[in-house]
Amino acid sequence: MYELVSPVNPVAVLRYTGHLLMVFAGVLLVPMFAALVLGETDAVSIYGVTVLISAVIGAVLHKMLPDYELEVKEAVILAAITFPLCSFVSAIPMALSSGMPFLDAYFECVSGLTTTGLSLAPASPTRLFFFTRSWLQWVGGIGIIVLVLGVLIRPGTTAFRLYRVNFGESRIRPSVVATVRALGAVYLGLTLLSLLLLLFSGMPFYDALCHTLSAISTGGFSTQPESIGAYGGFLIPFLITISCIMGAISFSLYPEILRDRKTLTRDPQVRYMFWLSLLGVPIFAFALSGGSMGFELLKVLPDAAFQTVSALTGTGFSTIGLAPVSDASKGFLSAFMCIGGSIGSTTGGIKLFRLIVIVQLVRLVFYRFFLPREAVTPLKVGAQVVESEEVYRIMTYVLLYSGVLVFSAFIFMLYGIDSGDAIFETSSALATAGLSVGVTNPAMPALLKIVLCADMLLGRVEVIPLCILLLPRTWLESRR
């Protein structure tokens, strides 16, 4: 039985939480200036006071507490508290400026920062409300820890451990800080490209900006109640789809694509995304048409293509209402949301790399029946050999993910919600996708709002760090 050798150092965690609060105060400066531009003067002072208090608390924690190099376990804890804490801070000005109940505002901010897109928006939201939640999605997409690493943390052991916990071992630059800044540049470049595409389509600047921030972060918040279905024609849904796909591809791949364009087609995750989409569109179109063939099937094909990509990339935009679709259609979208996009992208879900490992593992088990016992057969994804320890982590994550999904859906069913709708809504939250069949609304019971908040947070930090945060042994010395 493995045990923590020692509990985490709470002083070290608090000091780096100070870093986090200072950076996030800068994040909230943007909605403050947006309120000024949009003429919502009351919100300017509300956001201004929040920024000031957050910055002061962060500076006090940073200056007053002794400097420590973070251990891996403390980096895990910091990753786990980032999204709940920043959601809490941003919910305060949102609740005060919009008149929303605090729980609803917290839900909205969790949905934004986790890039989910489920919403409890008030009846008459302001333009600042729409912009703020899209901005939070964009920040959540690149990751708040990325901003901390890129702005405040100097290169060294702490930077490496924070990066490793959030992004793994792979780097595209010699140092992790340089890597983070390069990834940030890629993210900004993709955002500008997406904005230009939507402006080219004729979408008004304000709508184009909000949808760009949501699309590249694979978030899905829209300025329209009907989401992308509010925009007629083919061009806008098509360009939004391109933005969703760009956000669902690993950002570390883009610098390599600039050097060699064949890198895109060689990447296993990109290939799986392409083939799943190609296979999924006709299946979903068939389910959406009620099993009809011919003209009815062709009629729903554009919507089927958009919704399939939206679900797989975890974006959550819609061109059709999903409440009246069949259980088969809901089941299909639930499965695609749970798969998600590439590791290293802004998407949630189990992610394509883990799916590929599981497929290769099943293939290897069958293959081994035809080989001698002593034959060495490494598990490979492309040219990469996947070590047994990584396989254990993947299988543990998938098991925990499935358990959280089943438990969450069960709670919804206890409230009388149909099993198909319960699985769909909790799949959407846990995969940080944001598609909804109408279950998520301001009138839903508080417990269900809390369950969805927990699902969104667990989906964004990938379950294990948040579980470690809540373990008593993480904080207390074990007694033997």
GROMACS .gro file of C-alpha atoms in nm:
model
  480
    1MET     CA    1   0.000   0.000   0.000
    2TYR     CA    2   0.154   0.328  -0.112
    3GLU     CA    3   0.120   0.626   0.122
    4LEU     CA    4   0.215   0.991   0.111
    5VAL     CA    5   0.553   1.016   0.280
    6SER     CA    6   0.447   1.353   0.420
    7PRO     CA    7   0.147   1.583   0.380
    8VAL     CA    8   0.163   1.885   0.152
    9ASN     CA    9   0.308   2.211   0.278
   10PRO     CA   10   0.002   2.443   0.310
   11VAL     CA   11   0.226   2.751   0.337
   12ALA     CA   12   0.383   2.674  -0.003
   13VAL     CA   13   0.038   2.620  -0.155
   14LEU     CA   14  -0.084   2.949  -0.005
   15ARG     CA   15   0.215   3.143  -0.137
   16TYR     CA   16   0.160   3.024  -0.493
   17THR     CA   17  -0.212   3.084  -0.452
   18GLY     CA   18  -0.099   3.445  -0.409
   19HIS     CA   19   0.062   3.426  -0.755
   20LEU     CA   20  -0.264   3.286  -0.887
   21LEU     CA   21  -0.479   3.564  -0.738
   22MET     CA   22  -0.251   3.837  -0.873
   23VAL     CA   23  -0.267   3.693  -1.225
   24PHE     CA   24  -0.642   3.640  -1.205
   25ALA     CA   25  -0.688   4.001  -1.090
   26GLY     CA   26  -0.532   4.094  -1.425
   27VAL     CA   27  -0.778   3.862  -1.600
   28LEU     CA   28  -1.071   4.048  -1.441
   29LEU     CA   29  -0.935   4.382  -1.560
   30VAL     CA   30  -1.062   4.292  -1.907
   31PRO     CA   31  -1.434   4.271  -1.807
   32MET     CA   32  -1.384   4.595  -1.611
   33PHE     CA   33  -1.263   4.778  -1.923
   34ALA     CA   34  -1.533   4.605  -2.129
   35ALA     CA   35  -1.795   4.741  -1.887
   36LEU     CA   36  -1.651   5.088  -1.943
   37VAL     CA   37  -1.667   5.050  -2.322
   38LEU     CA   38  -2.019   4.905  -2.312
   39GLY     CA   39  -2.144   5.184  -2.083
   40GLU     CA   40  -2.228   4.964  -1.783
   41THR     CA   41  -2.084   5.205  -1.527
   42ASP     CA   42  -2.204   5.024  -1.214
   43ALA     CA   43  -2.020   4.711  -1.325
   44VAL     CA   44  -1.697   4.909  -1.370
   45SER     CA   45  -1.673   4.984  -0.999
   46ILE     CA   46  -1.783   4.631  -0.900
   47TYR     CA   47  -1.515   4.467  -1.113
   48GLY     CA   48  -1.262   4.732  -1.011
   49VAL     CA   49  -1.307   4.662  -0.640
   50THR     CA   50  -1.285   4.285  -0.703
   51VAL     CA   51  -0.962   4.332  -0.898
   52LEU     CA   52  -0.813   4.546  -0.623
   53ILE     CA   53  -0.904   4.307  -0.339
   54SER     CA   54  -0.780   4.001  -0.533
   55ALA     CA   55  -0.452   4.171  -0.620
   56VAL     CA   56  -0.394   4.290  -0.262
   57ILE     CA   57  -0.467   3.947  -0.109
   58GLY     CA   58  -0.244   3.783  -0.369
   59ALA     CA   59   0.040   4.029  -0.308
   60VAL     CA   60   0.016   3.985   0.070
   61LEU     CA   61   0.032   3.604   0.040
   62HIS     CA   62   0.323   3.630  -0.202
   63LYS     CA   63   0.526   3.882   0.002
   64MET     CA   64   0.452   3.767   0.356
   65LEU     CA   65   0.503   3.392   0.316
   66PRO     CA   66   0.848   3.233   0.273
   67ASP     CA   67   0.960   3.115  -0.069
   68TYR     CA   68   0.943   2.740  -0.138
   69GLU     CA   69   1.012   2.515  -0.431
   70LEU     CA   70   0.687   2.332  -0.501
   71GLU     CA   71   0.689   1.954  -0.472
   72VAL     CA   72   0.484   1.755  -0.725
   73LYS     CA   73   0.208   1.692  -0.470
   74GLU     CA   74   0.179   2.067  -0.402
   75ALA     CA   75   0.169   2.140  -0.775
   76VAL     CA   76  -0.119   1.890  -0.801
   77ILE     CA   77  -0.306   2.070  -0.520
   78LEU     CA   78  -0.252   2.408  -0.686
   79ALA     CA   79  -0.388   2.269  -1.013
   80ALA     CA   80  -0.693   2.134  -0.825
   81ILE     CA   81  -0.780   2.460  -0.646
   82THR     CA   82  -0.723   2.690  -0.943
   83PHE     CA   83  -1.060   2.650  -1.112
   84PRO     CA   84  -1.286   2.641  -0.801
   85LEU     CA   85  -1.107   2.943  -0.651
   86CYS     CA   86  -1.100   3.155  -0.967
   87SER     CA   87  -1.464   3.068  -1.034
   88PHE     CA   88  -1.552   3.190  -0.685
   89VAL     CA   89  -1.363   3.517  -0.732
   90SER     CA   90  -1.519   3.590  -1.073
   91ALA     CA   91  -1.868   3.493  -0.951
   92ILE     CA   92  -1.873   3.778  -0.699
   93PRO     CA   93  -1.873   4.066  -0.953
   94MET     CA   94  -2.092   3.867  -1.193
   95ALA     CA   95  -2.359   3.815  -0.926
   96LEU     CA   96  -2.345   4.177  -0.812
   97SER     CA   97  -2.353   4.325  -1.164
   98SER     CA   98  -2.617   4.094  -1.313
   99GLY     CA   99  -2.845   4.041  -1.010
  100MET     CA  100  -2.807   3.662  -1.037
  101PRO     CA  101  -2.818   3.442  -0.725
  102PHE     CA  102  -2.461   3.367  -0.620
  103LEU     CA  103  -2.493   2.993  -0.687
  104ASP     CA  104  -2.611   3.064  -1.042
  105ALA     CA  105  -2.326   3.310  -1.096
  106TYR     CA  106  -2.077   3.057  -0.958
  107PHE     CA  107  -2.222   2.792  -1.192
  108GLU     CA  108  -2.182   3.032  -1.488
  109CYS     CA  109  -1.820   3.109  -1.397
  110VAL     CA  110  -1.735   2.742  -1.343
  111SER     CA  111  -1.892   2.668  -1.682
  112GLY     CA  112  -1.686   2.947  -1.835
  113LEU     CA  113  -1.346   2.871  -1.683
  114THR     CA  114  -1.382   2.496  -1.742
  115THR     CA  115  -1.481   2.574  -2.107
  116THR     CA  116  -1.810   2.387  -2.069
  117GLY     CA  117  -2.086   2.618  -2.190
  118LEU     CA  118  -2.384   2.502  -1.982
  119SER     CA  119  -2.570   2.813  -1.871
  120LEU     CA  120  -2.804   2.950  -1.604
  121ALA     CA  121  -2.818   3.292  -1.767
  122PRO     CA  122  -3.078   3.540  -1.635
  123ALA     CA  123  -3.383   3.634  -1.840
  124SER     CA  124  -3.233   3.955  -1.982
  125PRO     CA  125  -2.853   3.925  -1.986
  126THR     CA  126  -2.646   4.230  -2.071
  127ARG     CA  127  -2.378   4.256  -2.337
  128LEU     CA  128  -2.116   4.263  -2.060
  129PHE     CA  129  -2.252   3.934  -1.922
  130PHE     CA  130  -2.216   3.766  -2.262
  131PHE     CA  131  -1.865   3.903  -2.314
  132THR     CA  132  -1.744   3.818  -1.962
  133ARG     CA  133  -1.842   3.453  -1.975
  134SER     CA  134  -1.687   3.416  -2.325
  135TRP     CA  135  -1.370   3.583  -2.195
  136LEU     CA  136  -1.361   3.341  -1.901
  137GLN     CA  137  -1.390   3.052  -2.146
  138TRP     CA  138  -1.097   3.184  -2.348
  139VAL     CA  139  -0.884   3.221  -2.034
  140GLY     CA  140  -0.991   2.877  -1.910
  141GLY     CA  141  -0.903   2.726  -2.248
  142ILE     CA  142  -0.537   2.827  -2.238
  143GLY     CA  143  -0.533   2.755  -1.864
  144ILE     CA  144  -0.481   2.992  -1.573
  145ILE     CA  145  -0.166   2.806  -1.470
  146VAL     CA  146  -0.026   2.887  -1.816
  147LEU     CA  147  -0.075   3.257  -1.739
  148VAL     CA  148   0.092   3.214  -1.399
  149LEU     CA  149   0.387   3.034  -1.558
  150GLY     CA  150   0.417   3.281  -1.842
  151VAL     CA  151   0.390   3.596  -1.629
  152LEU     CA  152   0.516   3.540  -1.273
  153ILE     CA  153   0.702   3.213  -1.225
  154ARG     CA  154   1.073   3.214  -1.304
  155PRO     CA  155   1.227   2.912  -1.480
  156GLY     CA  156   1.326   2.635  -1.241
  157THR     CA  157   1.200   2.332  -1.050
  158THR     CA  158   0.869   2.490  -0.949
  159ALA     CA  159   0.791   2.592  -1.306
  160PHE     CA  160   0.875   2.243  -1.431
  161ARG     CA  161   0.653   2.071  -1.174
  162LEU     CA  162   0.359   2.303  -1.239
  163TYR     CA  163   0.397   2.243  -1.612
  164ARG     CA  164   0.434   1.867  -1.569
  165VAL     CA  165   0.119   1.837  -1.358
  166ASN     CA  166  -0.086   2.038  -1.607
  167PHE     CA  167   0.063   1.936  -1.943
  168GLY     CA  168   0.282   1.630  -1.898
  169GLU     CA  169   0.644   1.585  -2.000
  170SER     CA  170   0.643   1.699  -2.366
  171ARG     CA  171   0.790   2.038  -2.451
  172ILE     CA  172   0.835   2.234  -2.774
  173ARG     CA  173   1.105   2.465  -2.632
  174PRO     CA  174   1.410   2.396  -2.408
  175SER     CA  175   1.248   2.541  -2.094
  176VAL     CA  176   0.891   2.503  -1.971
  177VAL     CA  177   0.843   2.881  -1.944
  178ALA     CA  178   0.951   2.924  -2.307
  179THR     CA  179   0.720   2.635  -2.402
  180VAL     CA  180   0.427   2.797  -2.221
  181ARG     CA  181   0.488   3.129  -2.395
  182ALA     CA  182   0.509   2.955  -2.733
  183LEU     CA  183   0.179   2.773  -2.665
  184GLY     CA  184   0.025   3.106  -2.562
  185ALA     CA  185   0.140   3.258  -2.891
  186VAL     CA  186  -0.018   2.969  -3.083
  187TYR     CA  187  -0.344   3.017  -2.891
  188LEU     CA  188  -0.348   3.390  -2.961
  189GLY     CA  189  -0.272   3.331  -3.329
  190LEU     CA  190  -0.556   3.080  -3.364
  191THR     CA  191  -0.790   3.324  -3.188
  192LEU     CA  192  -0.706   3.605  -3.431
  193LEU     CA  193  -0.748   3.370  -3.728
  194SER     CA  194  -1.088   3.257  -3.601
  195LEU     CA  195  -1.197   3.618  -3.547
  196LEU     CA  196  -1.097   3.712  -3.902
  197LEU     CA  197  -1.292   3.416  -4.041
  198LEU     CA  198  -1.610   3.514  -3.856
  199LEU     CA  199  -1.576   3.880  -3.955
  200PHE     CA  200  -1.534   3.762  -4.314
  201SER     CA  201  -1.863   3.572  -4.282
  202GLY     CA  202  -2.045   3.898  -4.208
  203MET     CA  203  -2.102   3.837  -3.836
  204PRO     CA  204  -2.108   4.168  -3.638
  205PHE     CA  205  -1.784   4.243  -3.450
  206TYR     CA  206  -1.926   4.198  -3.099
  207ASP     CA  207  -2.087   3.862  -3.186
  208ALA     CA  208  -1.777   3.753  -3.378
  209LEU     CA  209  -1.552   3.834  -3.081
  210CYS     CA  210  -1.768   3.647  -2.828
  211HIS     CA  211  -1.806   3.344  -3.055
  212THR     CA  212  -1.435   3.341  -3.135
  213LEU     CA  213  -1.341   3.337  -2.766
  214SER     CA  214  -1.583   3.047  -2.713
  215ALA     CA  215  -1.497   2.851  -3.029
  216ILE     CA  216  -1.117   2.841  -2.995
  217SER     CA  217  -1.152   2.747  -2.628
  218THR     CA  218  -1.406   2.480  -2.732
  219GLY     CA  219  -1.643   2.640  -2.480
  220GLY     CA  220  -1.970   2.701  -2.663
  221PHE     CA  221  -2.119   3.011  -2.500
  222SER     CA  222  -2.317   3.211  -2.754
  223THR     CA  223  -2.472   3.556  -2.762
  224GLN     CA  224  -2.789   3.404  -2.909
  225PRO     CA  225  -3.051   3.187  -2.732
  226GLU     CA  226  -3.056   2.957  -3.038
  227SER     CA  227  -2.675   2.939  -3.044
  228ILE     CA  228  -2.538   2.909  -3.400
  229GLY     CA  229  -2.887   2.813  -3.521
  230ALA     CA  230  -2.971   3.185  -3.500
  231TYR     CA  231  -2.746   3.251  -3.800
  232GLY     CA  232  -2.893   3.136  -4.129
  233GLY     CA  233  -2.701   2.987  -4.417
  234PHE     CA  234  -2.403   2.758  -4.449
  235LEU     CA  235  -2.100   2.987  -4.409
  236ILE     CA  236  -2.111   3.078  -4.037
  237PRO     CA  237  -2.169   2.719  -3.911
  238PHE     CA  238  -1.890   2.601  -4.143
  239LEU     CA  239  -1.639   2.861  -4.017
  240ILE     CA  240  -1.738   2.795  -3.656
  241THR     CA  241  -1.670   2.425  -3.721
  242ILE     CA  242  -1.321   2.509  -3.845
  243SER     CA  243  -1.255   2.709  -3.528
  244CYS     CA  244  -1.380   2.420  -3.313
  245ILE     CA  245  -1.145   2.176  -3.487
  246MET     CA  246  -0.850   2.416  -3.451
  247GLY     CA  247  -0.914   2.432  -3.076
  248ALA     CA  248  -0.944   2.053  -3.047
  249ILE     CA  249  -0.601   1.981  -3.198
  250SER     CA  250  -0.302   1.973  -2.962
  251PHE     CA  251  -0.142   2.319  -2.957
  252SER     CA  252   0.205   2.166  -2.944
  253LEU     CA  253   0.140   2.028  -3.293
  254TYR     CA  254   0.105   2.368  -3.463
  255PRO     CA  255   0.474   2.472  -3.455
  256GLU     CA  256   0.559   2.135  -3.611
  257ILE     CA  257   0.290   2.184  -3.879
  258LEU     CA  258   0.458   2.511  -3.981
  259ARG     CA  259   0.781   2.318  -4.041
  260ASP     CA  260   0.619   2.014  -4.204
  261ARG     CA  261   0.253   2.014  -4.310
  262LYS     CA  262   0.245   1.632  -4.321
  263THR     CA  263   0.276   1.635  -3.940
  264LEU     CA  264  -0.100   1.697  -3.920
  265THR     CA  265  -0.192   1.383  -4.112
  266ARG     CA  266   0.067   1.173  -3.929
  267ASP     CA  267  -0.066   1.257  -3.583
  268PRO     CA  268  -0.273   0.961  -3.450
  269GLN     CA  269  -0.515   1.183  -3.258
  270VAL     CA  270  -0.591   1.396  -3.563
  271ARG     CA  271  -0.647   1.084  -3.772
  272TYR     CA  272  -0.885   0.940  -3.512
  273MET     CA  273  -1.072   1.270  -3.494
  274PHE     CA  274  -1.111   1.270  -3.874
  275TRP     CA  275  -1.231   0.909  -3.898
  276LEU     CA  276  -1.465   0.938  -3.600
  277SER     CA  277  -1.621   1.248  -3.753
  278LEU     CA  278  -1.649   1.084  -4.095
  279LEU     CA  279  -1.813   0.776  -3.942
  280GLY     CA  280  -2.024   0.970  -3.693
  281VAL     CA  281  -2.193   1.216  -3.930
  282PRO     CA  282  -2.398   0.959  -4.129
  283ILE     CA  283  -2.480   0.761  -3.813
  284PHE     CA  284  -2.608   1.071  -3.633
  285ALA     CA  285  -2.790   1.188  -3.947
  286PHE     CA  286  -2.963   0.849  -3.967
  287ALA     CA  287  -3.064   0.870  -3.599
  288LEU     CA  288  -3.172   1.234  -3.637
  289SER     CA  289  -3.392   1.153  -3.936
  290GLY     CA  290  -3.566   0.877  -3.740
  291GLY     CA  291  -3.419   0.603  -3.959
  292SER     CA  292  -3.541   0.764  -4.281
  293MET     CA  293  -3.343   0.745  -4.601
  294GLY     CA  294  -3.328   0.960  -4.912
  295PHE     CA  295  -3.436   1.326  -4.894
  296GLU     CA  296  -3.499   1.332  -4.517
  297LEU     CA  297  -3.148   1.205  -4.454
  298LEU     CA  298  -2.992   1.464  -4.686
  299LYS     CA  299  -3.200   1.738  -4.525
  300VAL     CA  300  -3.054   1.680  -4.176
  301LEU     CA  301  -2.698   1.612  -4.296
  302PRO     CA  302  -2.562   1.970  -4.243
  303ASP     CA  303  -2.699   1.983  -3.886
  304ALA     CA  304  -2.573   1.630  -3.822
  305ALA     CA  305  -2.223   1.726  -3.936
  306PHE     CA  306  -2.217   2.039  -3.720
  307GLN     CA  307  -2.347   1.866  -3.406
  308THR     CA  308  -2.116   1.567  -3.446
  309VAL     CA  309  -1.806   1.789  -3.465
  310SER     CA  310  -1.940   2.014  -3.187
  311ALA     CA  311  -1.984   1.711  -2.957
  312LEU     CA  312  -1.652   1.545  -3.043
  313THR     CA  313  -1.453   1.866  -2.997
  314GLY     CA  314  -1.644   1.941  -2.676
  315THR     CA  315  -1.748   2.283  -2.805
  316GLY     CA  316  -2.119   2.269  -2.737
  317PHE     CA  317  -2.254   2.502  -3.006
  318SER     CA  318  -2.588   2.399  -3.158
  319THR     CA  319  -2.775   2.459  -3.481
  320ILE     CA  320  -3.083   2.263  -3.367
  321GLY     CA  321  -3.276   2.214  -3.044
  322LEU     CA  322  -3.169   1.887  -2.882
  323ALA     CA  323  -3.459   1.839  -2.638
  324PRO     CA  324  -3.694   1.673  -2.892
  325VAL     CA  325  -3.439   1.444  -3.059
  326SER     CA  326  -3.456   1.068  -3.006
  327ASP     CA  327  -3.282   0.879  -2.725
  328ALA     CA  328  -3.058   0.720  -2.989
  329SER     CA  329  -2.942   1.067  -3.100
  330LYS     CA  330  -2.882   1.173  -2.740
  331GLY     CA  331  -2.689   0.854  -2.670
  332PHE     CA  332  -2.470   0.909  -2.976
  333LEU     CA  333  -2.386   1.268  -2.879
  334SER     CA  334  -2.322   1.162  -2.518
  335ALA     CA  335  -2.065   0.906  -2.637
  336PHE     CA  336  -1.892   1.157  -2.864
  337MET     CA  337  -1.879   1.420  -2.590
  338CYS     CA  338  -1.716   1.168  -2.356
  339ILE     CA  339  -1.447   1.090  -2.616
  340GLY     CA  340  -1.336   1.452  -2.661
  341GLY     CA  341  -1.046   1.589  -2.866
  342SER     CA  342  -0.668   1.573  -2.846
  343ILE     CA  343  -0.456   1.581  -2.532
  344GLY     CA  344  -0.286   1.923  -2.523
  345SER     CA  345  -0.593   2.098  -2.665
  346THR     CA  346  -0.874   2.288  -2.493
  347THR     CA  347  -1.121   1.998  -2.505
  348GLY     CA  348  -1.246   1.781  -2.220
  349GLY     CA  349  -1.364   1.421  -2.210
  350ILE     CA  350  -1.152   1.108  -2.195
  351LYS     CA  351  -0.953   1.240  -2.494
  352LEU     CA  352  -0.843   1.071  -2.811
  353PHE     CA  353  -0.498   0.959  -2.697
  354ARG     CA  354  -0.648   0.755  -2.412
  355LEU     CA  355  -0.906   0.608  -2.649
  356ILE     CA  356  -0.627   0.506  -2.889
  357VAL     CA  357  -0.433   0.343  -2.604
  358ILE     CA  358  -0.741   0.143  -2.499
  359VAL     CA  359  -0.806   0.033  -2.859
  360GLN     CA  360  -0.442  -0.069  -2.900
  361LEU     CA  361  -0.450  -0.252  -2.566
  362VAL     CA  362  -0.755  -0.455  -2.671
  363ARG     CA  363  -0.588  -0.529  -3.004
  364LEU     CA  364  -0.270  -0.639  -2.823
  365VAL     CA  365  -0.461  -0.873  -2.590
  366PHE     CA  366  -0.612  -1.055  -2.890
  367TYR     CA  367  -0.283  -1.049  -3.079
  368ARG     CA  368  -0.102  -1.214  -2.786
  369PHE     CA  369  -0.315  -1.530  -2.826
  370PHE     CA  370  -0.125  -1.606  -3.148
  371LEU     CA  371   0.226  -1.540  -3.013
  372PRO     CA  372   0.461  -1.736  -2.787
  373ARG     CA  373   0.442  -1.639  -2.419
  374GLU     CA  374   0.800  -1.506  -2.422
  375ALA     CA  375   0.739  -1.270  -2.719
  376VAL     CA  376   0.794  -0.903  -2.640
  377THR     CA  377   0.505  -0.693  -2.772
  378PRO     CA  378   0.523  -0.328  -2.660
  379LEU     CA  379   0.209  -0.119  -2.663
  380LYS     CA  380   0.258   0.159  -2.917
  381VAL     CA  381   0.063   0.462  -3.037
  382GLY     CA  382   0.225   0.562  -3.361
  383ALA     CA  383   0.599   0.558  -3.290
  384GLN     CA  384   0.548   0.621  -2.918
  385VAL     CA  385   0.582   0.327  -2.678
  386VAL     CA  386   0.329   0.350  -2.394
  387GLU     CA  387   0.476   0.223  -2.069
  388SER     CA  388   0.273   0.004  -1.834
  389GLU     CA  389   0.261   0.279  -1.570
  390GLU     CA  390   0.095   0.511  -1.819
  391VAL     CA  391  -0.156   0.238  -1.908
  392TYR     CA  392  -0.242   0.200  -1.536
  393ARG     CA  393  -0.301   0.575  -1.508
  394ILE     CA  394  -0.520   0.579  -1.818
  395MET     CA  395  -0.732   0.285  -1.704
  396THR     CA  396  -0.766   0.436  -1.355
  397TYR     CA  397  -0.876   0.767  -1.505
  398VAL     CA  398  -1.133   0.602  -1.734
  399LEU     CA  399  -1.271   0.399  -1.441
  400LEU     CA  400  -1.301   0.708  -1.219
  401TYR     CA  401  -1.453   0.907  -1.505
  402SER     CA  402  -1.714   0.638  -1.564
  403GLY     CA  403  -1.792   0.614  -1.192
  404VAL     CA  404  -1.844   0.990  -1.160
  405LEU     CA  405  -2.070   0.988  -1.467
  406VAL     CA  406  -2.288   0.703  -1.339
  407PHE     CA  407  -2.317   0.853  -0.990
  408SER     CA  408  -2.403   1.200  -1.122
  409ALA     CA  409  -2.665   1.067  -1.363
  410PHE     CA  410  -2.818   0.861  -1.080
  411ILE     CA  411  -2.867   1.176  -0.869
  412PHE     CA  412  -3.048   1.340  -1.161
  413MET     CA  413  -3.270   1.034  -1.199
  414LEU     CA  414  -3.362   1.057  -0.829
  415TYR     CA  415  -3.516   1.395  -0.914
  416GLY     CA  416  -3.738   1.232  -1.176
  417ILE     CA  417  -3.533   1.325  -1.481
  418ASP     CA  418  -3.546   1.075  -1.767
  419SER     CA  419  -3.239   0.848  -1.778
  420GLY     CA  420  -3.145   0.953  -2.132
  421ASP     CA  421  -3.161   1.322  -2.043
  422ALA     CA  422  -2.975   1.263  -1.713
  423ILE     CA  423  -2.689   1.081  -1.886
  424PHE     CA  424  -2.676   1.343  -2.161
  425GLU     CA  425  -2.660   1.642  -1.925
  426THR     CA  426  -2.403   1.489  -1.690
  427SER     CA  427  -2.195   1.365  -1.985
  428SER     CA  428  -2.197   1.719  -2.120
  429ALA     CA  429  -2.082   1.865  -1.786
  430LEU     CA  430  -1.814   1.602  -1.717
  431ALA     CA  431  -1.680   1.625  -2.072
  432THR     CA  432  -1.691   2.008  -2.045
  433ALA     CA  433  -1.889   2.009  -2.369
  434GLY     CA  434  -2.191   2.226  -2.289
  435LEU     CA  435  -2.462   2.074  -2.508
  436SER     CA  436  -2.797   2.061  -2.326
  437VAL     CA  437  -3.139   1.907  -2.373
  438GLY     CA  438  -3.294   2.177  -2.151
  439VAL     CA  439  -3.241   2.014  -1.812
  440THR     CA  440  -2.993   2.285  -1.712
  441ASN     CA  441  -3.193   2.597  -1.629
  442PRO     CA  442  -3.218   2.853  -1.345
  443ALA     CA  443  -3.520   2.672  -1.193
  444MET     CA  444  -3.341   2.340  -1.142
  445PRO     CA  445  -3.283   2.228  -0.778
  446ALA     CA  446  -2.972   2.363  -0.606
  447LEU     CA  447  -2.829   2.013  -0.553
  448LEU     CA  448  -2.835   1.944  -0.927
  449LYS     CA  449  -2.656   2.274  -0.994
  450ILE     CA  450  -2.389   2.170  -0.743
  451VAL     CA  451  -2.358   1.825  -0.904
  452LEU     CA  452  -2.303   1.982  -1.246
  453CYS     CA  453  -2.049   2.227  -1.100
  454ALA     CA  454  -1.862   1.933  -0.948
  455ASP     CA  455  -1.876   1.745  -1.279
  456MET     CA  456  -1.741   2.043  -1.474
  457LEU     CA  457  -1.455   2.090  -1.228
  458LEU     CA  458  -1.373   1.718  -1.221
  459GLY     CA  459  -1.380   1.708  -1.600
  460ARG     CA  460  -1.149   2.008  -1.635
  461VAL     CA  461  -0.885   1.898  -1.383
  462GLU     CA  462  -0.931   1.533  -1.486
  463VAL     CA  463  -1.071   1.388  -1.161
  464ILE     CA  464  -0.753   1.270  -0.986
  465PRO     CA  465  -0.610   1.609  -0.870
  466LEU     CA  466  -0.946   1.712  -0.721
  467CYS     CA  467  -0.973   1.376  -0.544
  468ILE     CA  468  -0.623   1.420  -0.401
  469LEU     CA  469  -0.720   1.768  -0.280
  470LEU     CA  470  -1.003   1.616  -0.073
  471LEU     CA  471  -0.806   1.327   0.077
  472PRO     CA  472  -0.740   1.382   0.453
  473ARG     CA  473  -0.396   1.224   0.414
  474THR     CA  474  -0.303   1.501   0.170
  475TRP     CA  475  -0.314   1.750   0.458
  476LEU     CA  476  -0.264   1.546   0.776
  477GLU     CA  477   0.031   1.339   0.893
  478SER     CA  478  -0.059   0.970   0.873
  479ARG     CA  479  -0.060   0.776   1.201
  480ARG     CA  480   0.067   0.421   1.199
   0.00000   0.00000   0.00000
